Short mmCIF file of C-alpha atoms in Angstrom, two decimals:
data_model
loop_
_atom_site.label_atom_id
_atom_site.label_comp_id
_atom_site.label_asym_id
_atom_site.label_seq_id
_atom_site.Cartn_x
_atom_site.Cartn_y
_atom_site.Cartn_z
CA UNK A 147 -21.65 7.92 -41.67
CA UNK A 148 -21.47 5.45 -44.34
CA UNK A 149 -21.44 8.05 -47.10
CA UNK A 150 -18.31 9.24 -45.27
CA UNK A 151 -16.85 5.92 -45.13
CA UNK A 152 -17.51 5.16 -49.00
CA UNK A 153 -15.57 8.25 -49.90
CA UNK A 154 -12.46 7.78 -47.82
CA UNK A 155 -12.00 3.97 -48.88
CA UNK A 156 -11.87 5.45 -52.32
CA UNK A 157 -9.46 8.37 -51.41
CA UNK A 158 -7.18 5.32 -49.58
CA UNK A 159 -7.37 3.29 -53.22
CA UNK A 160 -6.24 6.08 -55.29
CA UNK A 161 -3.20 6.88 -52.82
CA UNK A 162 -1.57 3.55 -54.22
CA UNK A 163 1.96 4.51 -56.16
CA UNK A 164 2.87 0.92 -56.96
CA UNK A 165 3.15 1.23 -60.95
CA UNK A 166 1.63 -0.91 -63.43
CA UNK A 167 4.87 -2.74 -64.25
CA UNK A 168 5.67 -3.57 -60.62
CA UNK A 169 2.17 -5.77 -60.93
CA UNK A 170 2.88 -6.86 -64.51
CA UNK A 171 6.30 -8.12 -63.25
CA UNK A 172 5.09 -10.35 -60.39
CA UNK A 173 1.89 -11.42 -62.55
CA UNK A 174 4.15 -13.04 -65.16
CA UNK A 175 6.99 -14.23 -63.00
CA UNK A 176 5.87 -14.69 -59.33
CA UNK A 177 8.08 -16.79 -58.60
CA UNK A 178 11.04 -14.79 -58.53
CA UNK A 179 10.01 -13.03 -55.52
CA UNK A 180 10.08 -13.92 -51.68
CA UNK A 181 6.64 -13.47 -49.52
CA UNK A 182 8.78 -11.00 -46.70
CA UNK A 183 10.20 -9.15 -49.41
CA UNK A 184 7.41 -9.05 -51.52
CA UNK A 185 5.09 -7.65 -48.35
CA UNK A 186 7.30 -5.06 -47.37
CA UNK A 187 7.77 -3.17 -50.85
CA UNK A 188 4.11 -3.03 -51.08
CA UNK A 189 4.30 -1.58 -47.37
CA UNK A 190 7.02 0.93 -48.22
CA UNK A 191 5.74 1.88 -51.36
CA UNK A 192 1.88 1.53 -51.78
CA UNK A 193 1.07 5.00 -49.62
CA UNK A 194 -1.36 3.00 -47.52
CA UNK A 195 -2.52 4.90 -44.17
CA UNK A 196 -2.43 1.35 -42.65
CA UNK A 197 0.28 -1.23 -42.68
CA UNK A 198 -0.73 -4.92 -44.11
CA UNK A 199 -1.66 -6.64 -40.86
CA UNK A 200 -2.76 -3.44 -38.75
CA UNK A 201 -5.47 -2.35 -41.17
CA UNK A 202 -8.76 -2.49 -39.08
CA UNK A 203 -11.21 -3.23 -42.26
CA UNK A 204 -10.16 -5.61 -45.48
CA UNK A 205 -11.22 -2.27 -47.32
CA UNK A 206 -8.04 -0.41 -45.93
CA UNK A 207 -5.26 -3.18 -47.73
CA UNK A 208 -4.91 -3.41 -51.71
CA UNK A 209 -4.43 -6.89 -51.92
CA UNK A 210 -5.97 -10.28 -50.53
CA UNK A 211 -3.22 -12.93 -49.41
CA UNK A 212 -4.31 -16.86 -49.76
CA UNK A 213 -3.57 -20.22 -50.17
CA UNK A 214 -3.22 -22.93 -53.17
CA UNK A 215 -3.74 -26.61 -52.26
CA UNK A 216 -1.39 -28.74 -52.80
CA UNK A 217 0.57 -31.98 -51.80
CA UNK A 218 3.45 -32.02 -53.96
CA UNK A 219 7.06 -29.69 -53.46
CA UNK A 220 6.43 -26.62 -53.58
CA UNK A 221 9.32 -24.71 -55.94
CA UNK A 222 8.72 -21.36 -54.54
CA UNK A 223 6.89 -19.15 -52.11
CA UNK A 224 4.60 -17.27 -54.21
CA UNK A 225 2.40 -19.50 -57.28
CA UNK A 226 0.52 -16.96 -58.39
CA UNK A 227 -0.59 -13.24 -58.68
CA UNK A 228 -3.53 -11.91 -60.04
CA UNK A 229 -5.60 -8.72 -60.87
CA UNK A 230 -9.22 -8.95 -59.02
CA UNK A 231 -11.41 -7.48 -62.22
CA UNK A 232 -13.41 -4.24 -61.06
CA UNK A 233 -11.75 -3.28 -58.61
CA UNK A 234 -8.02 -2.01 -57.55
CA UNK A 235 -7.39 -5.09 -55.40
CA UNK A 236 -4.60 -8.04 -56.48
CA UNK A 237 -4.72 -11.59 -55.23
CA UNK A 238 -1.16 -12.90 -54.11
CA UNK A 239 -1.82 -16.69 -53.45
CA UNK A 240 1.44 -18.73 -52.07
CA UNK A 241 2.34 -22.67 -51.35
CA UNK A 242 3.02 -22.59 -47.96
CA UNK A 243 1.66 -21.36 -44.52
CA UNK A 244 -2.05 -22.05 -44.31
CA UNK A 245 -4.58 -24.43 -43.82
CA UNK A 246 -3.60 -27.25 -46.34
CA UNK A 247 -1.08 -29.13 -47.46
CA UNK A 248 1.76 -31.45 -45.93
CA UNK A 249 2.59 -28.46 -43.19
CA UNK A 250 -0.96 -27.21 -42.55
CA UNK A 251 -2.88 -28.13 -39.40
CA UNK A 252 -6.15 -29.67 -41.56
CA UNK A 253 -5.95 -34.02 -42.46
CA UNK A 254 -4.32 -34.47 -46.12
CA UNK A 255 -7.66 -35.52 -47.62
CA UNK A 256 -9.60 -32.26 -46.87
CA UNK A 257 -6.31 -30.79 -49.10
CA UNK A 258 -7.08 -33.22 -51.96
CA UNK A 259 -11.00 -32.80 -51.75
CA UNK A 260 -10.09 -28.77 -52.18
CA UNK A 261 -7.99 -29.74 -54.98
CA UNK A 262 -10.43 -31.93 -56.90
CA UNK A 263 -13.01 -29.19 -56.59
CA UNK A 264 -10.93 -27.01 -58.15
CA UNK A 265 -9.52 -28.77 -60.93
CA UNK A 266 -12.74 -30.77 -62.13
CA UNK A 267 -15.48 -29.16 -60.64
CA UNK A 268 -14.13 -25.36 -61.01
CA UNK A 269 -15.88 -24.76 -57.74
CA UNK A 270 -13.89 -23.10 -55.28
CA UNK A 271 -16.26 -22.22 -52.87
CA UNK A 272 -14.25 -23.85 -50.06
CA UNK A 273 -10.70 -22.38 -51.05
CA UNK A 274 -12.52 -18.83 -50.57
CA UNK A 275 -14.16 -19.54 -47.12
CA UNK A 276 -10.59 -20.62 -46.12
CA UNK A 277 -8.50 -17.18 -47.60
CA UNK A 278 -10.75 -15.36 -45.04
CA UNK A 279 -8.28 -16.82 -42.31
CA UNK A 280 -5.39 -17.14 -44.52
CA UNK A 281 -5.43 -13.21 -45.56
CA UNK A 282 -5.09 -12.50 -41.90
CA UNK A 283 -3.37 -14.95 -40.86
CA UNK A 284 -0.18 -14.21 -43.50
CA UNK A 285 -0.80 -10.47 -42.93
CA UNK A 286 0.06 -10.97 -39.05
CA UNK A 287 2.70 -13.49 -39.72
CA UNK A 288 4.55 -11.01 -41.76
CA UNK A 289 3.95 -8.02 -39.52
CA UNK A 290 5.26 -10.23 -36.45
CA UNK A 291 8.38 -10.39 -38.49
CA UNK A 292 8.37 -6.81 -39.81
CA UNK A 293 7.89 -5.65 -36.27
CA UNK A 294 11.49 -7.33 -35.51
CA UNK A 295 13.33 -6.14 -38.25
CA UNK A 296 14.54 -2.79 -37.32
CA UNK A 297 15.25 -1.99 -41.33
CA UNK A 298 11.61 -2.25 -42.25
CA UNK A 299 10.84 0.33 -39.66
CA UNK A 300 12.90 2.53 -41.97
CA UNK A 301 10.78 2.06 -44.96
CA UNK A 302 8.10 4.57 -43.90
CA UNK A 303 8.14 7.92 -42.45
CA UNK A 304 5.48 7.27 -40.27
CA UNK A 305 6.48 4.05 -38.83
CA UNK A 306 9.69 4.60 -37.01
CA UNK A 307 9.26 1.66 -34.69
CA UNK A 308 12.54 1.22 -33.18
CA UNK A 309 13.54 4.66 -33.37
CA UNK A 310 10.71 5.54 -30.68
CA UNK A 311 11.95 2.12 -28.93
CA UNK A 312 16.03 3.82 -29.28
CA UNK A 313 14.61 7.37 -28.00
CA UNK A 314 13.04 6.62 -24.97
CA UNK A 315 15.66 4.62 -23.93
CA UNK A 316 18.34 7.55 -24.10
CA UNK A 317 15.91 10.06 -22.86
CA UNK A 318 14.57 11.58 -25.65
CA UNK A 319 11.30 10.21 -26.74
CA UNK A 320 9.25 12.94 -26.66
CA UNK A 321 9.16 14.84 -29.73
CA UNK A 322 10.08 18.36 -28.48
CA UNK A 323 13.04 16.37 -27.87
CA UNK A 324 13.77 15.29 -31.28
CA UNK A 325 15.43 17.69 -33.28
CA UNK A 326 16.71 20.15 -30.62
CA UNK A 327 20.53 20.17 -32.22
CA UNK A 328 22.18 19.28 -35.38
CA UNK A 329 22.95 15.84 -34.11
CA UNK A 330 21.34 13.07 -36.63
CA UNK A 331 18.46 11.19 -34.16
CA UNK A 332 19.85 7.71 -35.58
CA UNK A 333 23.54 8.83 -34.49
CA UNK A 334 21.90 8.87 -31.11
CA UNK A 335 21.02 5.72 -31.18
CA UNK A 336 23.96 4.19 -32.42
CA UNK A 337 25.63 5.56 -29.47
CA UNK A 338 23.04 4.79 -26.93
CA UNK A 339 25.36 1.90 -25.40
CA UNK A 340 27.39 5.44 -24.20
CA UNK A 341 24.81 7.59 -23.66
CA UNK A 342 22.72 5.12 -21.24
CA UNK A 343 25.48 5.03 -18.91
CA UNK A 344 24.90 6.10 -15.21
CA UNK A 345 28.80 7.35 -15.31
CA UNK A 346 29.95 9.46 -18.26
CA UNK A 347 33.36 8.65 -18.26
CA UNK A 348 36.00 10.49 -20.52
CA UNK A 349 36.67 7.29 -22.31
CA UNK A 350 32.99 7.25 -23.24
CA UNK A 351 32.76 11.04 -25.11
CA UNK A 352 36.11 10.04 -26.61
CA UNK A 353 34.80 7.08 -28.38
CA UNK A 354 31.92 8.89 -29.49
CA UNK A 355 33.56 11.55 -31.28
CA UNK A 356 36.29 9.65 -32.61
CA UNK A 357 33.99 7.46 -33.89
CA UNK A 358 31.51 10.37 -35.08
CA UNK A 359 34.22 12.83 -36.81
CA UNK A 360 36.74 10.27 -37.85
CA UNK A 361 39.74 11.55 -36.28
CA UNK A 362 41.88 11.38 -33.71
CA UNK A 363 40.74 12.53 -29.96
CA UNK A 364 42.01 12.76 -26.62
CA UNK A 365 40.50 13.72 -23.60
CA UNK A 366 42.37 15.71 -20.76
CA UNK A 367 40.90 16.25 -17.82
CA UNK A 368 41.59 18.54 -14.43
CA UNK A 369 42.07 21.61 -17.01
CA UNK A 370 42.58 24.53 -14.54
CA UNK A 371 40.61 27.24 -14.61
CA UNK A 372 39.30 30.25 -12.76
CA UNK A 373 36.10 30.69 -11.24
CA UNK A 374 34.71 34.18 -10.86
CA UNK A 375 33.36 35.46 -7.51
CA UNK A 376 30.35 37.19 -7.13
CA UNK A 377 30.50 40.38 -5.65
CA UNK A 378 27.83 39.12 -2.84
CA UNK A 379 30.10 35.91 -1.90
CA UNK A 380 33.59 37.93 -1.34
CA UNK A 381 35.02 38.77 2.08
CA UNK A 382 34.48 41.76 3.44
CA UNK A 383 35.11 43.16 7.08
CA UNK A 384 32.32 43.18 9.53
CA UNK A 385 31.16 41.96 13.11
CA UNK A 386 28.48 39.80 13.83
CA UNK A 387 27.14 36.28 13.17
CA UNK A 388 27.98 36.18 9.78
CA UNK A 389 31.25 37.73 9.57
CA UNK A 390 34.79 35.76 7.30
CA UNK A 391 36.63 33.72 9.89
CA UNK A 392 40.38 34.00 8.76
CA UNK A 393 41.27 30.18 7.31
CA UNK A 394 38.00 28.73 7.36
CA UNK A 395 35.56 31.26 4.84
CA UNK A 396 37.71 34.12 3.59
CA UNK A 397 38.52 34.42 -0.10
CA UNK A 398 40.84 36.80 -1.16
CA UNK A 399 40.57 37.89 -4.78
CA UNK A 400 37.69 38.14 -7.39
CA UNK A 401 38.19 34.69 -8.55
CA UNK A 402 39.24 31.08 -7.30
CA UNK A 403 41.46 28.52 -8.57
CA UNK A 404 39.48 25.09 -9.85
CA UNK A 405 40.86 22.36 -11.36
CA UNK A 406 37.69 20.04 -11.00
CA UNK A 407 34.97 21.24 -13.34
CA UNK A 408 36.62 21.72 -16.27
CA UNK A 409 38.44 19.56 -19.27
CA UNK A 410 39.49 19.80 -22.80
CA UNK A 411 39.02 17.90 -26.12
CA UNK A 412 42.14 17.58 -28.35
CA UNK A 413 41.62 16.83 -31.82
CA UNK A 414 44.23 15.53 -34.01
CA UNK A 415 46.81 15.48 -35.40
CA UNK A 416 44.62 16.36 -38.26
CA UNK A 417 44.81 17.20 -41.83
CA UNK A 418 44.28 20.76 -43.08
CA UNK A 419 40.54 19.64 -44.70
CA UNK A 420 40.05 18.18 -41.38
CA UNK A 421 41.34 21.11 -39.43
CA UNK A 422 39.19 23.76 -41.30
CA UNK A 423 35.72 22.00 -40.53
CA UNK A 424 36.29 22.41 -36.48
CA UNK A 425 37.04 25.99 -36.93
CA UNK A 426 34.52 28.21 -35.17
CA UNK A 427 31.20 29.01 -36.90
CA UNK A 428 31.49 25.47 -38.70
CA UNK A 429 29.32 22.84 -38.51
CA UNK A 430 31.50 20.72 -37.09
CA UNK A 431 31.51 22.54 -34.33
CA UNK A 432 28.32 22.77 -33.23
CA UNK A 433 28.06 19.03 -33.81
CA UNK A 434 30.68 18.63 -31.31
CA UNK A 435 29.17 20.75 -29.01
CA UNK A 436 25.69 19.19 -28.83
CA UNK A 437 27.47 15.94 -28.26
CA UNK A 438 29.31 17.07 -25.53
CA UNK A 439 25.73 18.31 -24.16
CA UNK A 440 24.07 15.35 -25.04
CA UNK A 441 26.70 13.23 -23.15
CA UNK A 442 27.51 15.45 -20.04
CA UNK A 443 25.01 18.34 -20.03
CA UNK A 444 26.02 21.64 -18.92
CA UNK A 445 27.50 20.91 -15.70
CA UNK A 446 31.12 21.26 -16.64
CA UNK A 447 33.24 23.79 -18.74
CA UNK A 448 35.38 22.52 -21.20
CA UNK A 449 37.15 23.84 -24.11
CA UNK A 450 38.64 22.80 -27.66
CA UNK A 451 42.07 22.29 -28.89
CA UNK A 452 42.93 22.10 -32.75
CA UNK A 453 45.80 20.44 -33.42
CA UNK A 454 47.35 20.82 -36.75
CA UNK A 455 49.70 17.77 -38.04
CA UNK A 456 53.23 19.66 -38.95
CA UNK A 457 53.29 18.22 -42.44
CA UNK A 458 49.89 19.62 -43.15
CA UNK A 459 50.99 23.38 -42.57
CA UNK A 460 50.66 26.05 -45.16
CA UNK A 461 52.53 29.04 -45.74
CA UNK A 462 49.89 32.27 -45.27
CA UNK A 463 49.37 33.99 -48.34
CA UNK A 464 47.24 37.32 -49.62
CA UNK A 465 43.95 36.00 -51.01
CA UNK A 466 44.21 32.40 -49.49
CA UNK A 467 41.81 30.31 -47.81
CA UNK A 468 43.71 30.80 -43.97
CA UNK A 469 42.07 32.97 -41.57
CA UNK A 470 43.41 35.15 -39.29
CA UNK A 471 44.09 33.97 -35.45
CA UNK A 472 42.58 30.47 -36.78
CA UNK A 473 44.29 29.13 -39.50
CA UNK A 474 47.26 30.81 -40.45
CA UNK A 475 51.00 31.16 -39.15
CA UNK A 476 53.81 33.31 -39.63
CA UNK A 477 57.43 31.01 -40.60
CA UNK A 478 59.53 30.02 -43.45
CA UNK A 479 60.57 26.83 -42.05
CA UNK A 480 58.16 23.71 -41.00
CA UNK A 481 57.77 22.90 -37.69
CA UNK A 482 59.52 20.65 -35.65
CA UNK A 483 55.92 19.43 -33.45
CA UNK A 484 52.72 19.58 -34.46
CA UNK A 485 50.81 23.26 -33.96
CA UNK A 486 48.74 23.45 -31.21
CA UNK A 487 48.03 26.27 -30.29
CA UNK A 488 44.27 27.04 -31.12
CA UNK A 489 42.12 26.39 -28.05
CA UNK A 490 38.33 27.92 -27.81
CA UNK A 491 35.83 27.55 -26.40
CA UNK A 492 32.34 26.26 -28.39
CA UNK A 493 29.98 26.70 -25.91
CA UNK A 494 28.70 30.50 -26.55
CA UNK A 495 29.13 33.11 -23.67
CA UNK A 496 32.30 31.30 -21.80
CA UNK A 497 34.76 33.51 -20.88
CA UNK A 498 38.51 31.60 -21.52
CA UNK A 499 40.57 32.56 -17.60
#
């Protein structure tokens, strides 16, 4: 078991892609550089299985955080940076936050006996004992604030703290739930003030896609619509029990009239660039649609209106970029109102009544 252990500490050590000259850089000039900051580019960019402060050995972290004694001002965060010789490890000592010095918990004169063992002495047997707390105790201070941030948790691929925080609390936390559509996950969560919502309101999907796409969007509801009949629910005459009763349960006709289950989304007036990327088949449009599925579901039908600003329209010509029944028009003169008069449907296998 130890064997095993050796090995994968060194396999962790040589994963490290921080480049000579990053360490060069803060050896010569650490004090150009902030702890936090400092900290999380070694996080993002050291390819450490562990992140400083979660590591469950000292063997798992490439550096060793500590302390300098002091009792004068300190003029920056970090005093110094070194390279521990034989082995991969770095020392990053700072001024503040630890045992000594004017802020630390410890009386002054334990500070200036450190000091004066140091400097005259060269012994610093009690500094070392001490970086044993103040390694872990900087490593947690700075993952208490990296845990906050939700930036850092976008450093790492495999620390997407506040995205699993975001997903869960729209309904999609668990991973088979992640990339279902071609809806960007952090899009989601942007609009998870809308999406958390116990009523889905029209004014709610319109400021989502408006927002989303850019453009103008309005939202018309009680579309009418025709709902089909099913051969076993029609009227048909017979005795008995279950028989129509004239006015009460007799439908006349294949379908029904409905104006409750089904709305439309009007986009526009729109440019012809803007117009072209709702067309069917684009990806546009399936955006749209898995945001109208993401909001609502698949309860209600609902369709899609293009509308085409008149100053935007193009004459049709042979080899052009127009399509047929989508995109181009027949007329010499420019319209009066803005065209209109594409509606579809997105949603595959709806039948426009």
């Amino acid at each position: 078991m130890s064997e095993f252990v050796v090995e994968k500490t060194f396999h962790i050590n040589n994963k490290c892609r921080l480049s000579l000259d990053f360490w060069q850089d803060l050896i010569t000039s650490p004090g150009r550089h902030g702890l936090f900051h400092l900290l999380r580019h070694i996080d993002a960019r050291s390819g450490q299985p562990f992140l400083l402060g979660q590591a469950p050995l000292p063997r798992y972290e490439i550096l060793r955080l500590g302390q300098k004694p002091q009792l004068s001002f300190s003029p920056s965060i970090l005093t110094k940076v070194s390279s521990r010789s034989g082995t991969q490890l770095h020392e990053v000592s700072i001024f503040n936050f630890g045992l000594f010095g004017p802020d630390g918990p410890l009386p002054l004169h334990l500070t200036e006996f450190v000091h004066e063992r140091i400097q005259h002495h060269q012994d610093d047997t009690l500094l070392a004992f001490a970086d044993l707390f103040h390694h872990r105790l900087i490593a947690l201070f700075y993952r208490a604030w990296a845990d906050t941030q939700p930036t850092v948790s976008l450093d790492r691929a495999d620390h997407k703290r506040f995205d699993n925080y975001f997903s869960n609390l729209i309904g999609i936390g668990q991973p088979a739930l992640q990339a279902r559509d071609s809806i960007n996950v952090h899009a989601k969560h942007f609009m998870a003030g809308h999406l958390i919502r116990h009523s889905h309101d029209p004014e709610g999907l319109g400021k989502i896609l408006r927002h989303y796409f850019k453009v103008p969007v309005h939202i018309v509801e009680n579309v009418p619509h025709w709902l089909r009949v099913e051969p076993c629910e029609r009227a048909r005459l017979r005795a008995g029990r279950n028989a129509t009763r004239l006015g009460v349960s007799t439908l006349l006709g294949v379908a029904v009239r409905d104006i409750q289950h089904k709305f439309r989304i009007e986009l526009g007036p729109m440019s012809q660039q803007d117009y072209d990327q709702f067309l069917p088949g684009s990806a546009y449009c399936e955006q749209l649609r898995d945001w109208v599925r993401q909001y609502l579901g698949i309860e209600l039908v609902w369709e899609l209106r293009l509308i085409l600003a008149k100053e935007a329209l193009q004459n049709t010509q042979i080899g052009g970029t127009q399509r047929l029944g989508l995109s181009s028009w027949l007329s010499n003169t420019k319209p009066q109102h803005d065209v209109s008069d594409l509606t579809f449907s997105p949603e595959p296998d709806v039948r426009q009544d």
